[in-house]
Amino acid sequence: MSELEPIAIVGGGAWGLSTALHLHQSGYTNITVFETADSIPSRYSAAYDLNKIVRAEYEESFYTDLSLQAIEAWKDPLFGPYYHETGYIVATSGSAPAKAKKSLETALASVSKHPVFAPGIQALDSSDGFKKYAWQITGPLKGFTGYHNRLAGYAHSANALKGIFLHCATLGIKFVLGKTAGTVTELVYTGQGASRKCTGIRTADDKVHPATKTILASGAWTASLLPSLGNFVTARSWSVAHVQLTEQECDYLRGIPVINVRDLGFFFEPDPATRLFKLCPLGAGFSNTDAEGTSIPPMVRKPQPQDFIPAEDEIKLRKLLQETFPWMADRPFVDKKLCWFADTSDSEYCIDFVPESNKSVIVLSGDSGHGFKMMPIFGKWVVELLENGEQKVDRWRWKTEDERGKDWGDGVSWRIGKGRELSELIDEARRGSLNARL
Ligand SMILES: Cc1cc2nc3c(=O)[nH]c(=O)nc-3n(C[C@H](O)[C@H](O)[C@H](O)COP(=O)(O)OP(=O)(O)OC[C@H]3O[C@@H](n4cnc5c(N)ncnc54)[C@H](O)[C@@H]3O)c2cc1C
């Protein structure tokens, strides 16, 4: 493919921006990113958020090695302003289910042996041990075990999206933003059978934008443009909540490591600009499945309220605070929301050419809730795919099996408990607010 030919990237989130950047660095000069939000950071991106964990410990070496490369790249001057290597505590509470305990043990065994991590790993099995790394903890940490990893932290994700967007714009990468001009409604094809090829995209203002390659980086929404992806990628959401701190409270908690309690949830040092303290409960998440068994976030279909978190998640977060910062445990949660990502049964990404498109369409999907940390290096894998003409990494290939409606099992360590449907949660939330009013 000539470097002058038009490339359309659908979605200006973490992976779309990274792809635009790396394509440009590899010499491609005719790149346009289409984004449905009217500014970047896009409020629809899974990374539209104060912070995301950047850690490299996985239960196997493939993603560990990639994440270590990503952490190095976060330290580059372009990405460095958004990266904070505060350290990372991983733990389970005294009442954690066996699965959470087992996955913690596996992770600890793997990092303790790893030559890069080993010097910075400290196993923790008493509350005093934890408090050595986060002296601000005043809660009991009843039955907590875990470890501290020095080589990890978080990135300010919304600021990273904004910074990389502005950088890309100065490089001459084009951006078309907004509900009408920036929303891609359709991939435009010519030909049939073996000669079928995508020649560009149509946007909500009915304009057709020609493209030699169309790259779908539209996160949890991608199956709305590419229905066959919905056979093995499901839109899923997790809850996010915040506590509004005072200036003193915010200063007091500055510098704490990211603390991830695998059966309850995780939190970060507070954001100094907004003084918000962000928390995420952990669990199997919530989907929005239609009659065919495909889950797509409600924005595309009927918009639904998403500015609440389910009662079960609120209970987990209150318990997390009682164990760590009890003075905060009864404070109201603000800016509550459900946040959507693209999940696969085995938690593998899908970075591949779309079948029956003559290699004219590439899909970047299946982030499975662990894709943001890769932002500095992700786009390199897309350039490699484009230049190799095939996906050489088996695990990132397009899946042919229809996995809808099947039991996805519990092979993935974070998928603790049972996933639920958004419609049930909305009914519950409505009943809850009705009961509160009565
Ligand atoms: C609650 C939560 C916590 C997470 N925590 C972590 C973490 O700690 N560490 C980590 O590494 N990862 C984490 N993730 C995952 C991470 O956010 C995602 O992996 C990452 O954002 C995926 O990037 P993406 O570009 O594929 O999708 P997104 O960032 O979601 O971007 C997709 C973009 O496409 C746009 N779009 C969609 N449809 C269209 C259309 N038709 N036309 C134009 N534009 C469109 C959207 O507006 C959006 O901006 C978390 C995710 C969630 C939900």
Coordinates of C-alpha atoms and ligand atoms in Angstrom, one line a residue:
M1 CA 0.0 0.0 0.0
S2 CA 1.3 3.4 -0.9
E3 CA 1.9 5.7 2.1
L4 CA -0.2 8.4 0.3
E5 CA -3.4 6.4 0.1
P6 CA -6.2 7.4 2.4
I7 CA -6.6 5.5 5.8
A8 CA -9.8 6.0 7.8
I9 CA -9.7 5.3 11.5
V10 CA -13.1 5.0 13.2
G11 CA -12.8 6.1 16.8
G12 CA -10.5 8.5 18.5
G13 CA -10.1 6.6 21.8
A14 CA -6.9 4.9 23.2
W15 CA -6.3 2.5 20.4
G16 CA -7.4 4.8 17.5
L17 CA -5.1 7.6 18.6
S18 CA -2.2 5.2 19.1
T19 CA -2.8 3.7 15.7
A20 CA -2.9 7.2 14.0
L21 CA 0.4 8.1 15.8
H22 CA 2.3 5.0 14.8
L23 CA 1.0 5.0 11.2
H24 CA 2.3 8.6 10.9
Q25 CA 5.6 7.6 12.5
S26 CA 5.9 4.8 9.9
G27 CA 5.5 7.3 7.0
Y28 CA 1.7 7.1 6.2
T29 CA 0.6 10.7 5.5
N30 CA -3.1 10.5 4.6
I31 CA -4.8 9.5 7.9
T32 CA -8.2 10.7 9.1
V33 CA -9.7 9.8 12.4
F34 CA -13.5 9.9 12.7
E35 CA -14.8 10.4 16.3
T36 CA -18.5 10.7 17.3
A37 CA -17.8 12.9 20.3
D38 CA -17.4 16.6 19.6
S39 CA -14.0 16.8 21.3
I40 CA -11.1 14.5 22.4
P41 CA -10.9 13.1 25.0
S42 CA -14.2 11.6 23.8
R43 CA -16.7 11.2 26.6
Y44 CA -17.7 7.8 25.1
S45 CA -14.2 6.4 25.3
A46 CA -13.6 3.7 27.9
A47 CA -10.5 5.8 28.8
Y48 CA -12.5 9.0 29.4
D49 CA -11.4 8.9 32.9
L50 CA -9.0 10.2 35.5
N51 CA -6.8 7.2 35.6
K52 CA -6.1 3.7 34.5
I53 CA -3.8 1.1 36.1
V54 CA -0.5 0.6 34.2
R55 CA 0.9 -2.7 35.5
A56 CA 2.8 -5.5 33.8
E57 CA 2.0 -8.5 35.9
Y58 CA -0.1 -11.0 34.1
E59 CA -0.4 -14.6 34.8
E60 CA 1.6 -15.4 31.6
S61 CA 4.6 -13.9 30.0
F62 CA 3.1 -12.8 26.6
Y63 CA 1.2 -9.8 28.0
T64 CA 3.8 -9.3 30.8
D65 CA 6.5 -8.7 28.2
L66 CA 4.4 -6.4 26.1
S67 CA 3.3 -4.4 29.2
L68 CA 6.9 -4.0 30.2
Q69 CA 7.6 -2.5 26.8
A70 CA 4.6 -0.3 27.3
I71 CA 5.8 0.9 30.7
E72 CA 9.1 1.9 29.0
A73 CA 7.2 3.8 26.4
W74 CA 5.1 5.6 29.0
K75 CA 8.4 7.1 30.2
D76 CA 9.0 8.7 26.8
P77 CA 8.6 12.5 26.9
L78 CA 5.4 12.3 24.7
F79 CA 3.6 10.0 27.1
G80 CA 5.6 10.7 30.3
P81 CA 3.5 13.6 31.5
Y82 CA 0.6 11.3 32.0
Y83 CA 2.3 8.4 33.7
H84 CA 2.7 8.2 37.5
E85 CA 4.8 5.3 38.8
T86 CA 3.3 5.3 42.3
G87 CA 3.7 1.5 42.8
Y88 CA 0.9 -1.0 43.0
I89 CA -0.5 -3.1 45.8
V90 CA -2.5 -6.2 44.8
A91 CA -4.4 -7.9 47.6
T92 CA -7.4 -10.0 48.6
S93 CA -9.6 -9.3 51.6
G94 CA -10.2 -11.9 54.4
S95 CA -13.5 -12.9 52.8
A96 CA -12.3 -13.2 49.2
P97 CA -13.5 -16.2 47.2
A98 CA -11.0 -19.0 46.5
K99 CA -10.7 -17.8 42.8
A100 CA -9.5 -14.4 43.8
K101 CA -7.0 -15.8 46.3
K102 CA -5.7 -18.3 43.7
S103 CA -5.2 -15.6 41.1
L104 CA -3.3 -13.4 43.5
E105 CA -1.0 -16.4 44.4
T106 CA -0.3 -17.1 40.7
A107 CA 0.4 -13.4 40.0
L108 CA 2.8 -13.2 43.0
A109 CA 4.6 -16.4 42.0
S110 CA 5.1 -15.1 38.5
V111 CA 6.3 -11.6 39.5
S112 CA 8.6 -13.0 42.2
K113 CA 10.5 -15.0 39.6
H114 CA 10.5 -12.4 36.9
P115 CA 14.0 -10.8 36.6
V116 CA 12.7 -7.3 36.0
F117 CA 10.1 -7.3 38.8
A118 CA 11.7 -9.5 41.4
P119 CA 13.8 -6.8 43.1
G120 CA 10.8 -4.5 43.5
I121 CA 8.3 -7.1 44.9
Q122 CA 7.4 -7.3 48.5
A123 CA 4.9 -9.9 49.8
L124 CA 2.5 -8.5 52.4
D125 CA 0.6 -10.5 55.0
S126 CA 0.0 -8.1 57.8
S127 CA -1.7 -4.8 58.0
D128 CA 1.6 -3.2 59.2
G129 CA 3.2 -4.6 56.0
F130 CA 0.6 -2.9 53.8
K131 CA 0.9 0.4 55.8
K132 CA 4.7 0.5 55.1
Y133 CA 3.7 1.3 51.5
A134 CA 0.6 3.3 52.2
W135 CA 0.9 4.9 55.7
Q136 CA -2.4 6.7 55.1
I137 CA -4.3 3.5 55.6
T138 CA -6.1 3.6 58.9
G139 CA -8.6 0.7 58.3
P140 CA -8.2 -2.8 59.7
L141 CA -7.3 -4.6 56.5
K142 CA -8.9 -7.7 58.1
G143 CA -7.4 -10.9 56.7
F144 CA -5.6 -9.0 53.8
T145 CA -2.7 -10.6 52.0
G146 CA -1.0 -9.4 48.9
Y147 CA 2.1 -7.8 47.6
H148 CA 3.6 -4.4 46.6
N149 CA 5.1 -4.0 43.1
R150 CA 7.3 -0.9 42.7
L151 CA 7.3 -1.0 38.9
A152 CA 3.7 0.0 38.2
G153 CA 1.3 2.8 38.7
Y154 CA -1.3 4.6 36.7
A155 CA -1.8 7.0 33.8
H156 CA -4.1 10.0 33.6
S157 CA -6.1 8.5 30.8
A158 CA -8.3 11.5 29.7
N159 CA -5.2 13.8 29.7
A160 CA -3.2 11.2 27.7
L161 CA -6.0 11.0 25.1
K162 CA -6.1 14.8 24.9
G163 CA -2.3 15.2 24.7
I164 CA -1.8 12.5 22.0
F165 CA -4.8 14.0 20.0
L166 CA -3.2 17.5 20.1
H167 CA 0.2 16.0 19.1
C168 CA -1.4 14.0 16.2
A169 CA -3.2 17.1 15.0
T170 CA 0.0 19.1 14.9
L171 CA 1.5 16.2 12.8
G172 CA -1.1 16.8 10.1
I173 CA -3.4 13.8 11.0
K174 CA -6.9 14.9 10.2
F175 CA -9.8 14.6 12.7
V176 CA -13.5 14.8 11.9
L177 CA -15.4 15.1 15.1
G178 CA -19.0 15.3 16.2
K179 CA -22.4 13.6 16.2
T180 CA -23.1 14.3 12.5
A181 CA -19.8 14.7 10.7
G182 CA -17.7 12.4 12.9
T183 CA -20.1 9.5 13.5
V184 CA -19.5 6.6 11.1
T185 CA -22.8 4.9 10.2
E186 CA -21.7 2.4 7.6
L187 CA -18.8 0.8 5.8
V188 CA -19.1 1.3 2.1
Y189 CA -18.4 -1.8 0.0
T190 CA -18.0 -2.6 -3.7
G191 CA -18.0 -6.0 -5.4
Q192 CA -19.3 -9.4 -4.3
G193 CA -17.7 -12.6 -3.0
A194 CA -14.0 -12.8 -3.5
S195 CA -13.8 -9.3 -4.9
R196 CA -15.8 -7.6 -2.1
K197 CA -13.9 -4.6 -0.8
C198 CA -14.5 -1.7 1.5
T199 CA -13.9 1.6 -0.3
G200 CA -14.6 4.0 2.5
I201 CA -17.1 5.0 5.2
R202 CA -20.3 6.9 5.4
T203 CA -20.9 9.4 8.2
A204 CA -24.1 10.6 9.8
D205 CA -24.2 13.6 7.5
D206 CA -24.5 11.1 4.6
K207 CA -21.1 12.0 3.3
V208 CA -18.9 9.1 1.9
H209 CA -15.2 9.4 2.7
P210 CA -13.1 7.2 0.4
A211 CA -10.4 5.0 2.1
T212 CA -8.0 2.3 0.9
K213 CA -7.9 0.9 4.5
T214 CA -10.6 1.4 7.1
I215 CA -9.5 0.7 10.7
L216 CA -12.2 0.1 13.2
A217 CA -11.1 1.3 16.6
S218 CA -14.6 2.0 17.9
G219 CA -14.3 0.2 21.2
A220 CA -17.4 -1.4 22.7
W221 CA -19.5 -0.1 19.8
T222 CA -17.8 -1.8 16.9
A223 CA -20.4 -4.6 16.4
S224 CA -22.9 -1.9 15.4
L225 CA -20.7 -1.3 12.3
L226 CA -19.5 -4.9 11.9
P227 CA -22.2 -7.2 13.2
S228 CA -20.1 -10.4 12.7
L229 CA -17.7 -9.1 15.4
G230 CA -20.6 -9.4 17.9
N231 CA -20.3 -13.2 17.6
F232 CA -17.2 -13.2 19.8
V233 CA -16.8 -9.7 21.2
T234 CA -19.4 -8.5 23.8
A235 CA -19.9 -5.0 25.1
R236 CA -19.6 -5.1 28.8
S237 CA -19.5 -2.3 31.4
W238 CA -18.0 -1.8 34.8
S239 CA -18.9 0.8 37.4
V240 CA -16.9 3.9 38.3
A241 CA -17.5 6.1 41.3
H242 CA -15.7 9.0 43.0
V243 CA -15.5 10.7 46.3
Q244 CA -15.1 14.5 46.3
L245 CA -12.2 15.4 48.6
T246 CA -11.2 18.7 50.2
E247 CA -7.8 20.2 49.4
Q248 CA -6.4 18.8 52.7
E249 CA -7.8 15.3 52.1
C250 CA -6.4 15.3 48.6
D251 CA -3.0 16.4 49.7
Y252 CA -3.1 13.8 52.5
L253 CA -3.6 10.9 50.0
R254 CA -1.2 12.1 47.4
G255 CA 1.5 9.5 46.6
I256 CA -0.5 6.4 47.7
P257 CA 0.1 3.4 45.4
V258 CA -2.7 2.1 43.3
I259 CA -4.5 -0.4 45.6
N260 CA -6.3 -3.3 43.9
V261 CA -8.2 -5.6 46.2
R262 CA -9.3 -8.3 43.8
D263 CA -12.5 -9.3 45.4
L264 CA -13.7 -5.7 46.1
G265 CA -12.2 -3.1 43.8
F266 CA -9.4 -0.7 43.3
F267 CA -8.5 3.0 43.7
F268 CA -5.8 5.5 42.9
E269 CA -4.2 8.6 44.4
P270 CA -6.7 11.5 44.1
D271 CA -6.6 13.8 41.1
P272 CA -5.1 17.1 42.2
A273 CA -7.0 19.1 39.6
T274 CA -10.5 18.0 40.5
R275 CA -9.7 16.5 44.0
L276 CA -11.7 13.4 42.9
F277 CA -10.8 10.1 44.4
K278 CA -11.8 7.4 41.9
L279 CA -12.9 3.9 42.8
C280 CA -13.9 0.9 40.6
P281 CA -15.5 -2.2 42.0
L282 CA -14.3 -5.5 40.5
G283 CA -16.7 -8.1 39.2
A284 CA -17.9 -9.9 36.0
G285 CA -19.6 -6.7 34.7
F286 CA -22.8 -5.9 32.9
S287 CA -23.9 -6.3 29.3
N288 CA -26.7 -5.1 27.1
T289 CA -27.7 -8.2 25.1
D290 CA -30.3 -8.1 22.4
A291 CA -32.6 -10.9 21.2
E292 CA -29.8 -12.4 19.0
G293 CA -27.4 -12.5 21.9
T294 CA -25.2 -9.5 20.8
S295 CA -24.3 -6.9 23.4
I296 CA -23.7 -3.3 22.2
P297 CA -23.8 -0.3 24.5
P298 CA -27.1 1.5 24.7
M299 CA -25.9 4.7 23.0
V300 CA -26.4 3.1 19.6
R301 CA -29.7 1.6 20.4
K302 CA -32.1 3.1 22.9
P303 CA -30.1 5.5 25.2
Q304 CA -30.6 4.3 28.8
P305 CA -29.6 5.9 32.1
Q306 CA -26.1 5.0 32.9
D307 CA -25.3 7.6 35.6
F308 CA -25.7 5.2 38.5
I309 CA -23.9 2.2 39.8
P310 CA -25.6 -1.0 40.9
A311 CA -26.3 -1.5 44.6
E312 CA -24.0 -4.6 44.7
D313 CA -21.1 -2.5 43.5
E314 CA -21.7 0.3 46.0
I315 CA -21.6 -2.3 48.8
K316 CA -18.2 -3.6 47.6
L317 CA -16.8 0.0 47.4
R318 CA -18.1 0.9 50.9
K319 CA -16.4 -2.3 52.2
L320 CA -13.2 -1.4 50.4
L321 CA -13.2 2.0 52.1
Q322 CA -14.1 0.6 55.6
E323 CA -11.0 -1.7 55.3
T324 CA -8.7 1.1 54.1
F325 CA -9.9 4.7 54.7
P326 CA -12.9 4.3 57.1
W327 CA -13.2 8.1 57.4
M328 CA -14.4 8.1 53.8
A329 CA -16.6 5.1 53.9
D330 CA -19.9 6.9 54.4
R331 CA -19.2 9.8 52.0
P332 CA -21.5 10.2 49.0
F333 CA -20.3 8.9 45.7
V334 CA -20.3 11.4 42.9
D335 CA -19.9 11.2 39.2
K336 CA -21.1 7.6 39.1
K337 CA -21.2 5.9 35.8
L338 CA -21.1 2.7 33.8
C339 CA -18.2 2.5 31.5
W340 CA -18.1 0.2 28.4
F341 CA -15.4 -1.9 27.0
A342 CA -15.1 -4.8 24.4
D343 CA -14.8 -8.1 26.1
T344 CA -13.7 -11.6 24.7
S345 CA -14.2 -15.0 26.3
D346 CA -10.4 -15.5 26.8
S347 CA -9.6 -11.8 27.4
E348 CA -7.5 -11.7 24.1
Y349 CA -7.4 -8.7 21.9
C350 CA -8.6 -9.0 18.3
I351 CA -6.2 -7.1 15.9
D352 CA -6.8 -8.5 12.4
F353 CA -8.1 -8.0 8.9
V354 CA -11.8 -8.6 8.7
P355 CA -12.7 -11.7 6.6
E356 CA -14.4 -11.1 3.2
S357 CA -13.0 -7.6 2.9
N358 CA -10.0 -8.3 0.8
K359 CA -7.8 -6.9 3.6
S360 CA -9.5 -3.5 3.2
V361 CA -10.8 -3.4 6.8
I362 CA -8.9 -3.9 10.0
V363 CA -10.5 -4.4 13.4
L364 CA -9.0 -3.4 16.7
S365 CA -11.2 -4.9 19.4
G366 CA -11.5 -7.1 22.4
D367 CA -9.5 -4.9 24.7
S368 CA -11.2 -6.9 27.5
G369 CA -10.7 -4.1 30.0
H370 CA -6.9 -4.3 29.9
G371 CA -6.0 -2.2 26.8
F372 CA -5.3 1.3 27.9
K373 CA -1.9 0.5 29.4
M374 CA -0.7 -0.5 25.8
M375 CA -1.6 2.9 24.4
P376 CA 2.0 4.1 23.8
I377 CA 2.9 0.9 21.7
F378 CA -0.5 -0.4 20.5
G379 CA -0.3 1.3 17.1
K380 CA 3.0 -0.4 16.3
W381 CA 1.1 -3.8 16.2
V382 CA -1.3 -2.3 13.6
V383 CA 1.5 -1.1 11.4
E384 CA 3.1 -4.6 11.6
L385 CA -0.2 -6.2 10.6
L386 CA -0.6 -3.8 7.7
E387 CA 2.9 -4.4 6.5
N388 CA 2.9 -8.2 7.1
G389 CA -0.4 -8.6 5.3
E390 CA -1.5 -11.2 7.9
Q391 CA -1.8 -11.5 11.7
K392 CA 1.2 -13.5 12.8
V393 CA 0.1 -13.5 16.5
D394 CA -2.4 -16.4 16.7
R395 CA -4.2 -15.2 19.8
W396 CA -5.0 -11.8 18.1
R397 CA -6.7 -13.4 15.0
W398 CA -10.3 -13.0 14.1
K399 CA -12.4 -15.8 15.7
T400 CA -14.7 -17.7 13.5
E401 CA -16.8 -19.4 16.2
D402 CA -20.1 -17.9 17.4
E403 CA -19.6 -17.6 21.1
R404 CA -22.9 -15.8 21.9
G405 CA -25.1 -17.4 24.5
K406 CA -22.3 -19.9 25.5
D407 CA -21.0 -20.1 29.0
W408 CA -17.7 -18.2 28.9
G409 CA -16.5 -20.1 31.9
D410 CA -14.3 -18.5 34.6
G411 CA -10.9 -19.0 33.0
V412 CA -10.2 -15.3 33.1
S413 CA -8.9 -14.2 36.5
W414 CA -10.9 -10.9 36.9
R415 CA -14.2 -12.4 36.0
I416 CA -15.3 -13.1 39.5
G417 CA -19.0 -13.7 40.1
K418 CA -21.8 -13.7 37.5
G419 CA -22.2 -11.0 34.8
R420 CA -25.6 -9.3 34.7
E421 CA -27.8 -7.4 32.2
L422 CA -28.1 -3.6 32.2
S423 CA -31.9 -3.8 32.0
E424 CA -32.1 -5.7 35.4
L425 CA -29.8 -3.0 37.0
I426 CA -31.9 -0.2 35.7
D427 CA -35.1 -1.8 37.1
E428 CA -33.4 -2.3 40.4
A429 CA -32.1 1.3 40.5
R430 CA -35.6 2.6 39.7
R431 CA -37.1 0.5 42.4
G432 CA -34.4 1.6 44.9
S433 CA -35.0 5.3 44.2
L434 CA -38.8 4.7 44.4
N435 CA -38.3 3.0 47.8
A436 CA -36.1 5.9 49.0
R437 CA -38.8 8.4 48.0
L438 CA -41.6 6.5 49.8
Ligands
LIG1 C1 -14.2 0.9 34.1 C2 -13.0 0.5 33.2 C3 -11.8 0.4 33.8 C4 -10.6 0.1 33.0 N1 -9.4 0.1 33.6 C5 -8.3 -0.2 32.9 C6 -7.1 -0.2 33.5 O1 -6.9 0.0 34.7 N2 -6.0 -0.4 32.7 C7 -6.1 -0.6 31.4 O2 -5.1 -0.9 30.7 N3 -7.3 -0.6 30.8 C8 -8.4 -0.4 31.5 N4 -9.6 -0.4 30.9 C9 -9.7 -0.7 29.5 C10 -9.4 0.5 28.6 O3 -10.1 1.7 28.9 C11 -9.7 0.1 27.1 O4 -8.9 -1.1 26.9 C12 -9.3 1.1 26.1 O5 -9.9 2.4 26.3 C13 -9.7 0.6 24.7 O6 -9.4 1.6 23.7 P1 -10.3 1.6 22.4 O7 -9.7 2.7 21.6 O8 -10.4 0.3 21.8 O9 -11.8 2.0 22.8 P2 -12.2 3.4 23.4 O10 -11.1 4.1 24.2 O11 -13.5 3.2 24.1 O12 -12.5 4.3 22.2 C14 -13.5 4.0 21.2 C15 -13.9 5.3 20.6 O13 -14.7 5.1 19.4 C16 -15.7 6.1 19.3 N5 -16.7 5.6 18.4 C17 -17.5 4.5 18.7 N6 -18.4 4.3 17.6 C18 -18.1 5.2 16.7 C19 -18.6 5.6 15.4 N7 -19.6 4.8 14.9 N8 -18.1 6.6 14.8 C20 -17.1 7.4 15.3 N9 -16.6 7.1 16.5 C21 -17.1 6.1 17.2 C22 -16.1 6.3 20.7 O14 -16.7 7.6 20.9 C23 -14.7 6.2 21.5 O15 -14.1 7.5 21.6 C24 -10.8 -0.1 31.7 C25 -12.0 0.0 31.1 C26 -13.2 0.3 31.8 C27 -14.5 0.4 31.2

